[in-house]
XYZ file of C-alpha atoms in Angstrom:
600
model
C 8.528 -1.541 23.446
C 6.128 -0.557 26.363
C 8.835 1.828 27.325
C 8.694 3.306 23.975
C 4.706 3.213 24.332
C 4.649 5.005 27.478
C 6.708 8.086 26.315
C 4.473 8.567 23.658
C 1.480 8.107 26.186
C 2.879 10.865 28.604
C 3.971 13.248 25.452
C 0.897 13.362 24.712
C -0.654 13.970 27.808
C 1.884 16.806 27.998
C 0.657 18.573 24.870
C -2.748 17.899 25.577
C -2.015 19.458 29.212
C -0.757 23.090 27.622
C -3.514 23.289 24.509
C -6.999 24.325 25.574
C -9.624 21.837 24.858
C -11.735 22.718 21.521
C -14.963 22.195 23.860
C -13.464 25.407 25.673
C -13.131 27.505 23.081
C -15.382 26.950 20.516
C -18.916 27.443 20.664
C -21.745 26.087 18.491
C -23.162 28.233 15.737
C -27.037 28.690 15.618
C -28.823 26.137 13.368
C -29.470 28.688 10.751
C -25.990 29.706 9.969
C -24.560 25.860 10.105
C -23.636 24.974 6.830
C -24.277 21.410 6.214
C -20.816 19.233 5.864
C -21.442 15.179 4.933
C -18.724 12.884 6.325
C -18.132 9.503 4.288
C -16.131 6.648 5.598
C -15.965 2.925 5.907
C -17.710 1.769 9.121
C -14.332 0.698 10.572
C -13.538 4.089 10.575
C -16.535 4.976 12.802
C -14.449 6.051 15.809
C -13.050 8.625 13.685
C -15.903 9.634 12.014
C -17.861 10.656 15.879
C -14.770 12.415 16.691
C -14.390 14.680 13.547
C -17.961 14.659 13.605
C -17.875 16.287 17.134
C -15.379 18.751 16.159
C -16.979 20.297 13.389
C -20.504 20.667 15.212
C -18.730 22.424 17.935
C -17.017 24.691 15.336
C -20.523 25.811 13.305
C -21.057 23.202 10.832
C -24.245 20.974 10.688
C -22.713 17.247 9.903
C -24.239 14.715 8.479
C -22.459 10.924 8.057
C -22.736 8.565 5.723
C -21.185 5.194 6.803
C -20.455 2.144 4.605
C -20.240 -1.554 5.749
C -17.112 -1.970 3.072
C -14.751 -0.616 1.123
C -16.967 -1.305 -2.258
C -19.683 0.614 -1.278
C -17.566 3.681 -0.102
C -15.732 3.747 -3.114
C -19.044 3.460 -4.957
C -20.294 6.490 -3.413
C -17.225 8.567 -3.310
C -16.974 7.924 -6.815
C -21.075 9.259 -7.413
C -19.592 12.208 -5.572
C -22.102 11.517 -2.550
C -19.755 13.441 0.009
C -18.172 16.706 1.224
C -15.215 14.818 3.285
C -14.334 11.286 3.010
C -12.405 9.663 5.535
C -9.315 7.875 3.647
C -5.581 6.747 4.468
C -2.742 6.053 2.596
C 0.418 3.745 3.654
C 3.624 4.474 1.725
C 4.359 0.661 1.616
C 7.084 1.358 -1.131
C 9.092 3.589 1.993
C 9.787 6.388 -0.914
C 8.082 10.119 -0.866
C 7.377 10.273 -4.328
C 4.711 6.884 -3.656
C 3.102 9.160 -1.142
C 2.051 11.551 -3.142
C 1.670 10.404 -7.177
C -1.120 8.539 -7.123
C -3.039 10.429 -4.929
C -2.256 14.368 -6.546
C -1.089 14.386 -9.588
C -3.199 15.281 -12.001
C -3.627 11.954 -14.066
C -2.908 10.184 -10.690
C -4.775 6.969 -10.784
C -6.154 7.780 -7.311
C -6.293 11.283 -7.735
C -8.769 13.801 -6.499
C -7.425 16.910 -7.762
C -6.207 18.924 -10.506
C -3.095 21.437 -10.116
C -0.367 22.483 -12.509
C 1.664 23.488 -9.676
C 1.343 20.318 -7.471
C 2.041 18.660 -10.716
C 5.312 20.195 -11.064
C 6.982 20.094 -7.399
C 5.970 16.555 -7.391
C 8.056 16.318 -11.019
C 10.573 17.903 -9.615
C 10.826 16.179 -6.176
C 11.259 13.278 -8.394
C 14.616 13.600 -9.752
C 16.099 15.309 -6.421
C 18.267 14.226 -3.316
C 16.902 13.635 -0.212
C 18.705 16.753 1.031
C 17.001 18.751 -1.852
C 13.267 17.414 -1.866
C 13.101 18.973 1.329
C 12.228 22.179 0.404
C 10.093 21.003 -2.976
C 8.107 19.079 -0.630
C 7.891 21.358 1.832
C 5.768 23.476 -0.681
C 4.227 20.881 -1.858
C 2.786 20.644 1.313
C 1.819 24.177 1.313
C -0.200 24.365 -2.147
C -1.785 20.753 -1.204
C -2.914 21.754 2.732
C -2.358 25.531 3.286
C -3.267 27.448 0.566
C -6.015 24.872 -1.344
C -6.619 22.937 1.808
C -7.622 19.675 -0.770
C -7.433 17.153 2.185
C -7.765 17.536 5.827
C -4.876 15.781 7.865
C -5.739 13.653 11.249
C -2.761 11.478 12.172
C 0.464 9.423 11.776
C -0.407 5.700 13.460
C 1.919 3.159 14.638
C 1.970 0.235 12.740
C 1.044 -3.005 14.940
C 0.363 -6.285 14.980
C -0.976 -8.760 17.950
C -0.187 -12.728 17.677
C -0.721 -15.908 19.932
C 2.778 -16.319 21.158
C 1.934 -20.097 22.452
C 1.064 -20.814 19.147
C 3.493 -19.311 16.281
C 6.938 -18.799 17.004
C 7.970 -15.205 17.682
C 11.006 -15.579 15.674
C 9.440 -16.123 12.820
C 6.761 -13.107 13.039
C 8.450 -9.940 11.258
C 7.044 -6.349 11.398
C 7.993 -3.834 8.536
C 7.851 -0.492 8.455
C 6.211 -0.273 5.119
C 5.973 -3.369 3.139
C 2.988 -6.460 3.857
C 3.010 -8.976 5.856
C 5.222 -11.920 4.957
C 3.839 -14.820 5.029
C 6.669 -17.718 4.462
C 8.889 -16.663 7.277
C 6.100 -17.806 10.235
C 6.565 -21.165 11.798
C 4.668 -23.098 14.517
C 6.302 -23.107 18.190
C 5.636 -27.137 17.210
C 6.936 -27.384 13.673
C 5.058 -30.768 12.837
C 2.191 -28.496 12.619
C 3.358 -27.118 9.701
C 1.942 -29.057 7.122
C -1.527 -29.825 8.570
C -2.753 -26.976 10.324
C -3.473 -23.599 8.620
C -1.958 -20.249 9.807
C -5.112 -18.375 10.763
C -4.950 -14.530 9.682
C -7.738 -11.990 9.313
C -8.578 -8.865 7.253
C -11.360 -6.240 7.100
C -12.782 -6.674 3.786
C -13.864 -9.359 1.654
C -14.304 -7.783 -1.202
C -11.612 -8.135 -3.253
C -10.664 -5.568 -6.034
C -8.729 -7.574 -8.239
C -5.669 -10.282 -7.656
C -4.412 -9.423 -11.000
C -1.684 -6.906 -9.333
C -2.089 -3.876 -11.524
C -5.695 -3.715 -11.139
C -5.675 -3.097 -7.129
C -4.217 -0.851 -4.825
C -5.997 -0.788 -1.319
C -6.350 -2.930 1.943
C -8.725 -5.833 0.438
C -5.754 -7.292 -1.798
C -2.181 -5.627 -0.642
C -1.114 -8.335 1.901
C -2.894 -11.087 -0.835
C -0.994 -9.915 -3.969
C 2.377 -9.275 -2.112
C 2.290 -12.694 -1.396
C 1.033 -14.522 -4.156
C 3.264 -12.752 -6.985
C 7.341 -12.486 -6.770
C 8.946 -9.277 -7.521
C 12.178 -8.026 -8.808
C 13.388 -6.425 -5.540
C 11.703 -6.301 -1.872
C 11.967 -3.870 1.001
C 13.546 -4.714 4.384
C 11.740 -4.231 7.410
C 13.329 -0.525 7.846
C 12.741 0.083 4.232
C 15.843 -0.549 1.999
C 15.991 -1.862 -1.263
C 17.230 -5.696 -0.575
C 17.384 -8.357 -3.401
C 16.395 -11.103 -0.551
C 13.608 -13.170 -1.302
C 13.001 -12.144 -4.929
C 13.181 -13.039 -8.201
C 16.740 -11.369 -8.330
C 20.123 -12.253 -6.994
C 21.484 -8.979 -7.642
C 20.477 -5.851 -8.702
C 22.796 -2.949 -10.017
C 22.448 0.859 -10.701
C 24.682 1.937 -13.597
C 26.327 5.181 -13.425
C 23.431 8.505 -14.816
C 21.153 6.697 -12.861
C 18.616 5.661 -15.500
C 19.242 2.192 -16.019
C 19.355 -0.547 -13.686
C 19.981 -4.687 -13.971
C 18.363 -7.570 -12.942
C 19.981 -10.965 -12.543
C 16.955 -13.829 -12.202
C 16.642 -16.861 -9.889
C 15.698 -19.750 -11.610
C 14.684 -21.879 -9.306
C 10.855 -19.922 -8.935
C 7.737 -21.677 -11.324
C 4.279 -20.574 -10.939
C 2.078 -22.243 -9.498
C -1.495 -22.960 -10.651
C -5.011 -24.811 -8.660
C -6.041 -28.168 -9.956
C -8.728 -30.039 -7.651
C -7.942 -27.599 -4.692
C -4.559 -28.231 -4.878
C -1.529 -26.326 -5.899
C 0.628 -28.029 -8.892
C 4.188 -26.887 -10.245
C 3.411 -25.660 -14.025
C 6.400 -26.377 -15.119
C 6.993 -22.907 -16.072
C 9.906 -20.995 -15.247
C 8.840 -17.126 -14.086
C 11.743 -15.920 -16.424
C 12.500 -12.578 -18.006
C 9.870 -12.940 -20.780
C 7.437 -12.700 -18.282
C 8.853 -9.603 -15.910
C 9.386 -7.523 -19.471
C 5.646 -8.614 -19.863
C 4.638 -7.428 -16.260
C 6.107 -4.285 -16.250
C 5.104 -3.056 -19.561
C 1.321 -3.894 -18.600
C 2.274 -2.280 -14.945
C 3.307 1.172 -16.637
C 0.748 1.230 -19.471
C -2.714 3.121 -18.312
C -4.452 1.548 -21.150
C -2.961 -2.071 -21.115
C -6.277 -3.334 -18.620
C -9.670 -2.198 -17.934
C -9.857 0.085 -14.885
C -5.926 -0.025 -14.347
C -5.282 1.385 -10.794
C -1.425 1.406 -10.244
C 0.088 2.519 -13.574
C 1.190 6.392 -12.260
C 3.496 4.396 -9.863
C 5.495 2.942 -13.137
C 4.992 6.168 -15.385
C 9.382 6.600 -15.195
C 9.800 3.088 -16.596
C 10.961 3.615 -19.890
C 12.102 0.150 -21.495
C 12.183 -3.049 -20.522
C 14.778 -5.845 -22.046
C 16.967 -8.607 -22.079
C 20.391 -7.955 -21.875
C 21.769 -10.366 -24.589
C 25.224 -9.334 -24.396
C 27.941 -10.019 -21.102
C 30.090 -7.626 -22.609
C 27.534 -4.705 -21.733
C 27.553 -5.689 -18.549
C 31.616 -5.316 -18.398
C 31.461 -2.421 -19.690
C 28.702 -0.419 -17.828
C 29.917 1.232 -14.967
C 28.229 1.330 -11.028
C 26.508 3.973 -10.139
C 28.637 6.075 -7.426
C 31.510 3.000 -8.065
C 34.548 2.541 -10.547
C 33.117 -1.554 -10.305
C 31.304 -2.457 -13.233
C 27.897 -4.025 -13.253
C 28.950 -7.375 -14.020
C 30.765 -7.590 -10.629
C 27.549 -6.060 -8.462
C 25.495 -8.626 -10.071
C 28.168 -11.535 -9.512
C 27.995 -10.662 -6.195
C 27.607 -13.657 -3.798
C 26.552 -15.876 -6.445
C 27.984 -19.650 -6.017
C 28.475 -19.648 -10.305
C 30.114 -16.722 -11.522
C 28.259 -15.543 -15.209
C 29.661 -17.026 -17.962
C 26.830 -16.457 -20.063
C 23.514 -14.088 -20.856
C 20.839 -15.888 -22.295
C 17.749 -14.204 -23.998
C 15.496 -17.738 -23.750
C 14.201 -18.856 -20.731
C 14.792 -22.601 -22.286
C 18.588 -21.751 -22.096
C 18.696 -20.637 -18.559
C 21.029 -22.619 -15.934
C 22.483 -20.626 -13.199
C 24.815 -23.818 -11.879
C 26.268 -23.596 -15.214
C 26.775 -19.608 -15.228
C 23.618 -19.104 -17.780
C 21.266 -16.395 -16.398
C 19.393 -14.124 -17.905
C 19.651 -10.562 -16.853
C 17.048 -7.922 -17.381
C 17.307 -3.933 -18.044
C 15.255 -1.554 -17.259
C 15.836 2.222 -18.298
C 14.314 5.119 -17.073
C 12.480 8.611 -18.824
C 14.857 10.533 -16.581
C 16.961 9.739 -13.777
C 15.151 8.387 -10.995
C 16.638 5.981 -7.940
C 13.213 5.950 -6.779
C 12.077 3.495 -9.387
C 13.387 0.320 -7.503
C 11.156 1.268 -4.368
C 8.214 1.135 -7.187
C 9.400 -2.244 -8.066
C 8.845 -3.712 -4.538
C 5.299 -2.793 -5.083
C 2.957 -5.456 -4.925
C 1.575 -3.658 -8.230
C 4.762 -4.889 -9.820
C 4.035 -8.672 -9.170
C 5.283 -10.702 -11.879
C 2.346 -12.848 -13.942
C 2.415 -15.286 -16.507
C 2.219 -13.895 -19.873
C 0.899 -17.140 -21.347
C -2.064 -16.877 -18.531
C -3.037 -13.315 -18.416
C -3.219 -13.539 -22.174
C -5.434 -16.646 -22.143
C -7.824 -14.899 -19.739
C -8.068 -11.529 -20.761
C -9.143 -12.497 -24.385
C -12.009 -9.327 -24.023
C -11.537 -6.327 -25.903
C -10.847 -3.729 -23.859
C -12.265 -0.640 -25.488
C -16.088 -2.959 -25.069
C -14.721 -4.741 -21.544
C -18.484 -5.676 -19.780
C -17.485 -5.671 -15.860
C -20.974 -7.515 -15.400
C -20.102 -10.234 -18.043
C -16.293 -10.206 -19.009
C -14.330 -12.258 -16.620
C -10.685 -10.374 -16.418
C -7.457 -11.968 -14.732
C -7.669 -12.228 -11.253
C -11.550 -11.379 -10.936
C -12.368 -12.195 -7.879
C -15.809 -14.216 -9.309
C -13.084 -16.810 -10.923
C -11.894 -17.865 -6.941
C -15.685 -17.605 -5.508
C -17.231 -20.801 -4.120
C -20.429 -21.320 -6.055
C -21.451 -21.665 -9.634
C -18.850 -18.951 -10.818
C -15.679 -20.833 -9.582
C -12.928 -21.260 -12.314
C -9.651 -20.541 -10.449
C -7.899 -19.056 -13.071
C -4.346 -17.848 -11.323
C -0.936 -18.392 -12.338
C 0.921 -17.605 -8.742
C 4.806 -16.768 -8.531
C 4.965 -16.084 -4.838
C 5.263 -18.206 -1.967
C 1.346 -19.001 -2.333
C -1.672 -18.943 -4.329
C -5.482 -18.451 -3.233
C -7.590 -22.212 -3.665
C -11.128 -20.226 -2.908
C -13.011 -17.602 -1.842
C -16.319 -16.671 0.633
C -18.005 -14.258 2.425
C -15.996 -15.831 5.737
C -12.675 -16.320 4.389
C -10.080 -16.784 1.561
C -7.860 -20.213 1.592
C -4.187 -20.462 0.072
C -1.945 -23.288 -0.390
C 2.023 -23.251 -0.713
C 3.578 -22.527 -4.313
C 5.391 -26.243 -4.504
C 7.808 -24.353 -7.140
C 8.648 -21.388 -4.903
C 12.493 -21.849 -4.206
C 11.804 -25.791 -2.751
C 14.526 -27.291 -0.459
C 15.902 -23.538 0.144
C 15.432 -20.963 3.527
C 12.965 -18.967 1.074
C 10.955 -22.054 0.989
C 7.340 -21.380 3.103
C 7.323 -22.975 6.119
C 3.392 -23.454 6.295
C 1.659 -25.192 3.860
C -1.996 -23.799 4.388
C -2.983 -20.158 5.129
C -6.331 -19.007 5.860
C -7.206 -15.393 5.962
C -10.774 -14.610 7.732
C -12.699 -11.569 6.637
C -13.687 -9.714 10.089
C -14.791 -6.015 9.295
C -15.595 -4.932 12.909
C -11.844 -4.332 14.679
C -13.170 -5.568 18.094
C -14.255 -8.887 16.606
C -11.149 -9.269 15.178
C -9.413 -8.979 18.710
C -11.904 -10.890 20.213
C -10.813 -13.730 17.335
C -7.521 -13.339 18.204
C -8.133 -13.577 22.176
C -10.592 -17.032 21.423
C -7.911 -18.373 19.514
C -10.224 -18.503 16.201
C -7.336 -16.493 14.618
C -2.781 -16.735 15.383
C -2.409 -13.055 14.075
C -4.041 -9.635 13.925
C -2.207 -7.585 11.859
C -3.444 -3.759 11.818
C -4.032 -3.626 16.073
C -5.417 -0.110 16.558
C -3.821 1.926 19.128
C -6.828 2.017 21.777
C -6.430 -2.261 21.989
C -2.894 -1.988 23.169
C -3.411 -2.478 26.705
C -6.006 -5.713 26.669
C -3.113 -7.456 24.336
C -0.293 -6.570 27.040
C -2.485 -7.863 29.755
C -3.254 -11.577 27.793
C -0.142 -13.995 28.873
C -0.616 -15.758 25.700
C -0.464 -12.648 23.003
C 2.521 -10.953 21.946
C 2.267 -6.716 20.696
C 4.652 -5.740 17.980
C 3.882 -2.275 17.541
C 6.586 0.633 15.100
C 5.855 3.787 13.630
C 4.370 3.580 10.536
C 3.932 5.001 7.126
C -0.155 5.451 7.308
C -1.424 8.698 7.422
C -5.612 8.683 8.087
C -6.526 11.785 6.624
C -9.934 13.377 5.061
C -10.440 14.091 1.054
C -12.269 16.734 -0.291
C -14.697 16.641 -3.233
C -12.773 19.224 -5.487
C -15.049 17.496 -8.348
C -18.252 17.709 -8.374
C -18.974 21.753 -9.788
C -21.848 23.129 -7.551
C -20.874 21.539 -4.546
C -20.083 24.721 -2.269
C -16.393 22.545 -1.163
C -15.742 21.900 -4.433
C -15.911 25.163 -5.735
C -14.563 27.138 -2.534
C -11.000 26.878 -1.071
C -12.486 29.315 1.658
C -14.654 26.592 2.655
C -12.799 24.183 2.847
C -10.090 26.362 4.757
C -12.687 26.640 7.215
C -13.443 22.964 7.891
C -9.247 22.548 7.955
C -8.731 24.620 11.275
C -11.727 23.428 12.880
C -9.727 20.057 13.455
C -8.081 19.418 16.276
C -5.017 16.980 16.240
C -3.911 16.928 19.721
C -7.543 16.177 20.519
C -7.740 13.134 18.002
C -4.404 11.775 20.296
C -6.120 12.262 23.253
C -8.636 9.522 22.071
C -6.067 7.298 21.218
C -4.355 7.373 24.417
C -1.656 9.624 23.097
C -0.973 6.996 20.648
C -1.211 8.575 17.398
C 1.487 11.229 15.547
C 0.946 14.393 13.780
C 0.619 14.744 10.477
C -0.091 17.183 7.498
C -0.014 14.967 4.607
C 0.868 11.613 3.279
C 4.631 12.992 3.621
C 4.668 13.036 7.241
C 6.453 10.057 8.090
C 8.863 10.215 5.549
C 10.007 14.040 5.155
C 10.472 16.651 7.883
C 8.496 19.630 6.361
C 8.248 21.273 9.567
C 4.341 21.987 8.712
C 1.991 21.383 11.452
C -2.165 22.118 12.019
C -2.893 23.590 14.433
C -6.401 24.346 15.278
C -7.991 27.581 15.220
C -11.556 28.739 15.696
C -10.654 32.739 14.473
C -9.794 31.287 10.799
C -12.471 28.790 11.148
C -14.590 32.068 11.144
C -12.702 33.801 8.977
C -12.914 31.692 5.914
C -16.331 31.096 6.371
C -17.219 34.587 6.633
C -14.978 34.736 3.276
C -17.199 32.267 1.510
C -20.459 33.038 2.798
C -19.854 36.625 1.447
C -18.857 35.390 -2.132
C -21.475 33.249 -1.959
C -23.876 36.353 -1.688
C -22.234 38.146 -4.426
């Protein structure tokens, strides 16, 4: 790995060598004709925010910053529209293009910032292609997103790393993926009789949590939560493929057309509720019922209050219970003269003798599953990445329905306690721990310091999918040096999310390990295209202008040559072939283009 390190370090001293400094070439415009740019970003992101900052000054623009101490109050002021550029990044943890860019710029996106009929429609029809053909569509994608609107602002491509105590958890056990969260049943102790007394001690930035109801949350305060308190139907390896290991599926199968794809359930997962702090077996299977349940709430915008994730499920057509074995005979694999029946027989130690529509008739040792269907608008392979999506957690039915007894079109965020509210796990006077868990572990409580989970008892017992720590505690540390400093004091076993510039101080501690791979996070800067009268909402030219005054290879440099280009959320997923490079003559250009419509 240090090998691997080191080239990167020297490549990028390299292209830093043979491109001019922007302090060398660009020189600060006189106060009167700086036009005022406002950076917003979460404090963590403070070391970006001086060197962006720094950039712009130098290319004309007077800058002023507007940092937030957490994720809820930069939302809150993105979403007043207090900001020319925020500071944002997105991580592809589905390891599928089309996640990159949905959400985030299509029109109806549930994270979108934009509005383009033409962005709308390459990303439609990137959708349906090959990878050999999205290529291209992406390609100019790219081009109507960065080049010709110039709606965000690229910085980098990081590497994906993670620091633990080696002395204390076994390295084994401690998994890096490309895309997906952090597992946590794999990790053992180096002494295994620790396992049931002492919690595994993990940290995160923010504390507060959007939501732990899965649909309702889609950022850095509840990804690595959700992913591991709710099963799904498929998972991602660590290099991104579609596996059926470790969820609620045996099998899956693609049936020939590609639009619609089987299911065959596990039934040896319950959920999992709190009772006097500790974790109980319901009794209740997670069975078909309930994923038909999840998914149609996943893909329906309207189905919660403030629904976050639903553009990722917008190709899921139907849902169902396959009630019939002779469909499954009959329906061909995708790519395959084998039928479906035989992929989803697969390995199994009780071939299926029966399909069963009941959960109360399920008994895999007897060849009694149930198998679920899912069918797609149009054909569209990229649907099962989707499904690994923490968004596409399984819940209880019979819970979420208990809780979420509000009606939506009145829903009171101030009064109206939803599923998975974070004020339902919160120590104090609000505390009603509500959850119905299907993962490997559910959250006890909540603070300002930390949030505590306990082992699902009814997740797979007595198998290797079983958790092999029975506590988990995950500390809320905003500040990145604190959190190494945790690590390095032994008050935490794992930093997950070590930034670049730390590298060296973990290689030099005998008792910490680095795992560090290229990632799918892109850290780039938004625009706001929506607020009319704000000169970079209403000018392309503008915003053209603040585009080339960034300087990638710079941004490296301050990373010790640690970082990767970029030019969208594509970048480490699709070779476009589209690069920034910086450039003070259009800087000028396009701002002599908007000042002089600005004067017309």
């Amino acid at each position: 790995m240090n090998k691997i390190l080191n080239k990167l370090f020297l490549t990028a001293l390299v292209l830093v060598g043979v491109v001019a400094p922007v302090a060398t070439t660009v020189q600060t415009a006189s106060a009167q004709e700086a036009i005022p740019i406002t950076i917003l970003a979460q404090s963590a992101s403070e070391q970006d925010v001086n060197i962006v900052r720094d950039q712009l000054t130098r290319a004309g623009f007077q800058v002023e910053t507007s940092l937030q101490p957490d994720y809820a109050s930069f939302n809150a002021q993105k979403e007043a529209g207090n900001y020319d550029l925020a500071i944002s990044s997105w991580t592809t943890v589905t390891g599928n293009p089309d996640y990159a860019v949905r959400s985030l710029f299509k029109s109806d996106g549930d994270n979108s910032i934009m509005s383009n009929p033409e962005v709308d429609e390459l990303i439609e029809q990137a959708a349906t292609e090959t990878p050999e053909e999205y290529v291209n569509t992406y390609t100019e994608f790219e081009n109507q997103l960065v080049t010709e609107n110039a709606y965000i602002v690229p910085l980098y491509t990081s590497l994906k790393a993670q620091a633990f105590n080696q002395e204390v958890l076994n390295p084994d056990s401690i998994r890096l993926s490309k895309s997906r969260a952090f597992a946590w049943e794999p990790v053992s102790y180096v002494d295994d009789s620790q396992h049931a007394e002492r919690p595994l001690l993990l940290t995160q930035t923010s504390s507060q949590l959007t939501s732990l109801d899965p649909i309702k949350g889609n950022d850095g305060s509840i990804n690595q939560l959700n992913t591991n308190m709710y099963v799904r139907l498929i998972n991602l390896t660590d290099d991104d493929q579609i596996t059926s290991e470790n969820s609620l599926s045996y099998n899956h199968a693609i049936a020939d057309g590609n639009s619609e794809y089987y299911f065959i359930l596990r039934d040896d997962i319950n959920f999992a509720k709190i009772e006097d702090g500790a974790a109980i077996d319901t009794g209740d299977l997670v069975s078909a019922e309930d994923v038909i349940y999840s998914l149609n709430r996943a893909k329906d915008p309207n189905s919660v209050p403030d629904h976050r994730t639903y553009s990722l499920h917008e190709h899921i057509d139907e849902v169902s219970i396959v009630e019939d074995v002779t469909e499954l005979e009959e329906a061909t694999l995708s790519g395959s003269d084998s039928s479906v029946k035989e992929a989803l027989e697969e390995g199994l130690e009780t071939p299926i003798t029966a399909v069963v529509a009941s959960e109360d008739e399920v008994d895999n040792a007897n060849g009694n599953y149930q198998v679920v269907k899912l069918t797609t608008t149009q054909p569209f392979p990229q649907v099962l990445n989707y499904l690994g999506h923490q968004s596409a957690g399984i819940v209880s039915e019979q819970q979420v329905e208990a809780i979420n007894t509000y009606d939506i079109e009145s829903y009171d965020v101030n009064s109206d306690i939803a599923y998975g509210d974070q004020r339902a796990v919160t120590e104090g006077g609000s505390y009603d721990n509500h959850l119905w868990a299907s993962g490997p572990y559910i959250m006890v409580d909540k603070n300002d310091y930390q949030a505590n989970f306990v082992k699902n008892p009814a997740y797979r017992p007595d198998t290797d999918a079983d958790a092999n720590i029975e506590q988990v505690t995950v500390r809320f540390i905003a500040d990145s040096s604190s959190a190494l400093s945790a690590l390095r004091s032994n008050e935490v076993d794992l930093y997950y999310g070590l930034g670049e510039v730390d590298y060296p101080i973990v290689e030099n501690e005998p008792s910490l390990a680095l795992q560090s791979i290229p990632s799918n996070a892109v850290t780039y800067m938004l625009f706001n295209v929506n607020t009319p009268g704000r000169p970079v909402s209403d000018s392309p030219d503008l915003r053209k202008s603040v585009l080339y005054a960034i300087n990638q290879e710079e941004i490296n440099a301050a990373y010790q040559g640690l970082k990767l280009p970029a030019y969208s959320t594509l970048s480490p997923l699709v070779e476009t072939g589209n690069t920034l490079v910086a450039d003070q003559a259009k800087v000028e250009e396009f701002r002599n283009n908007y000042l002089n419509s600005a004067t017309e």
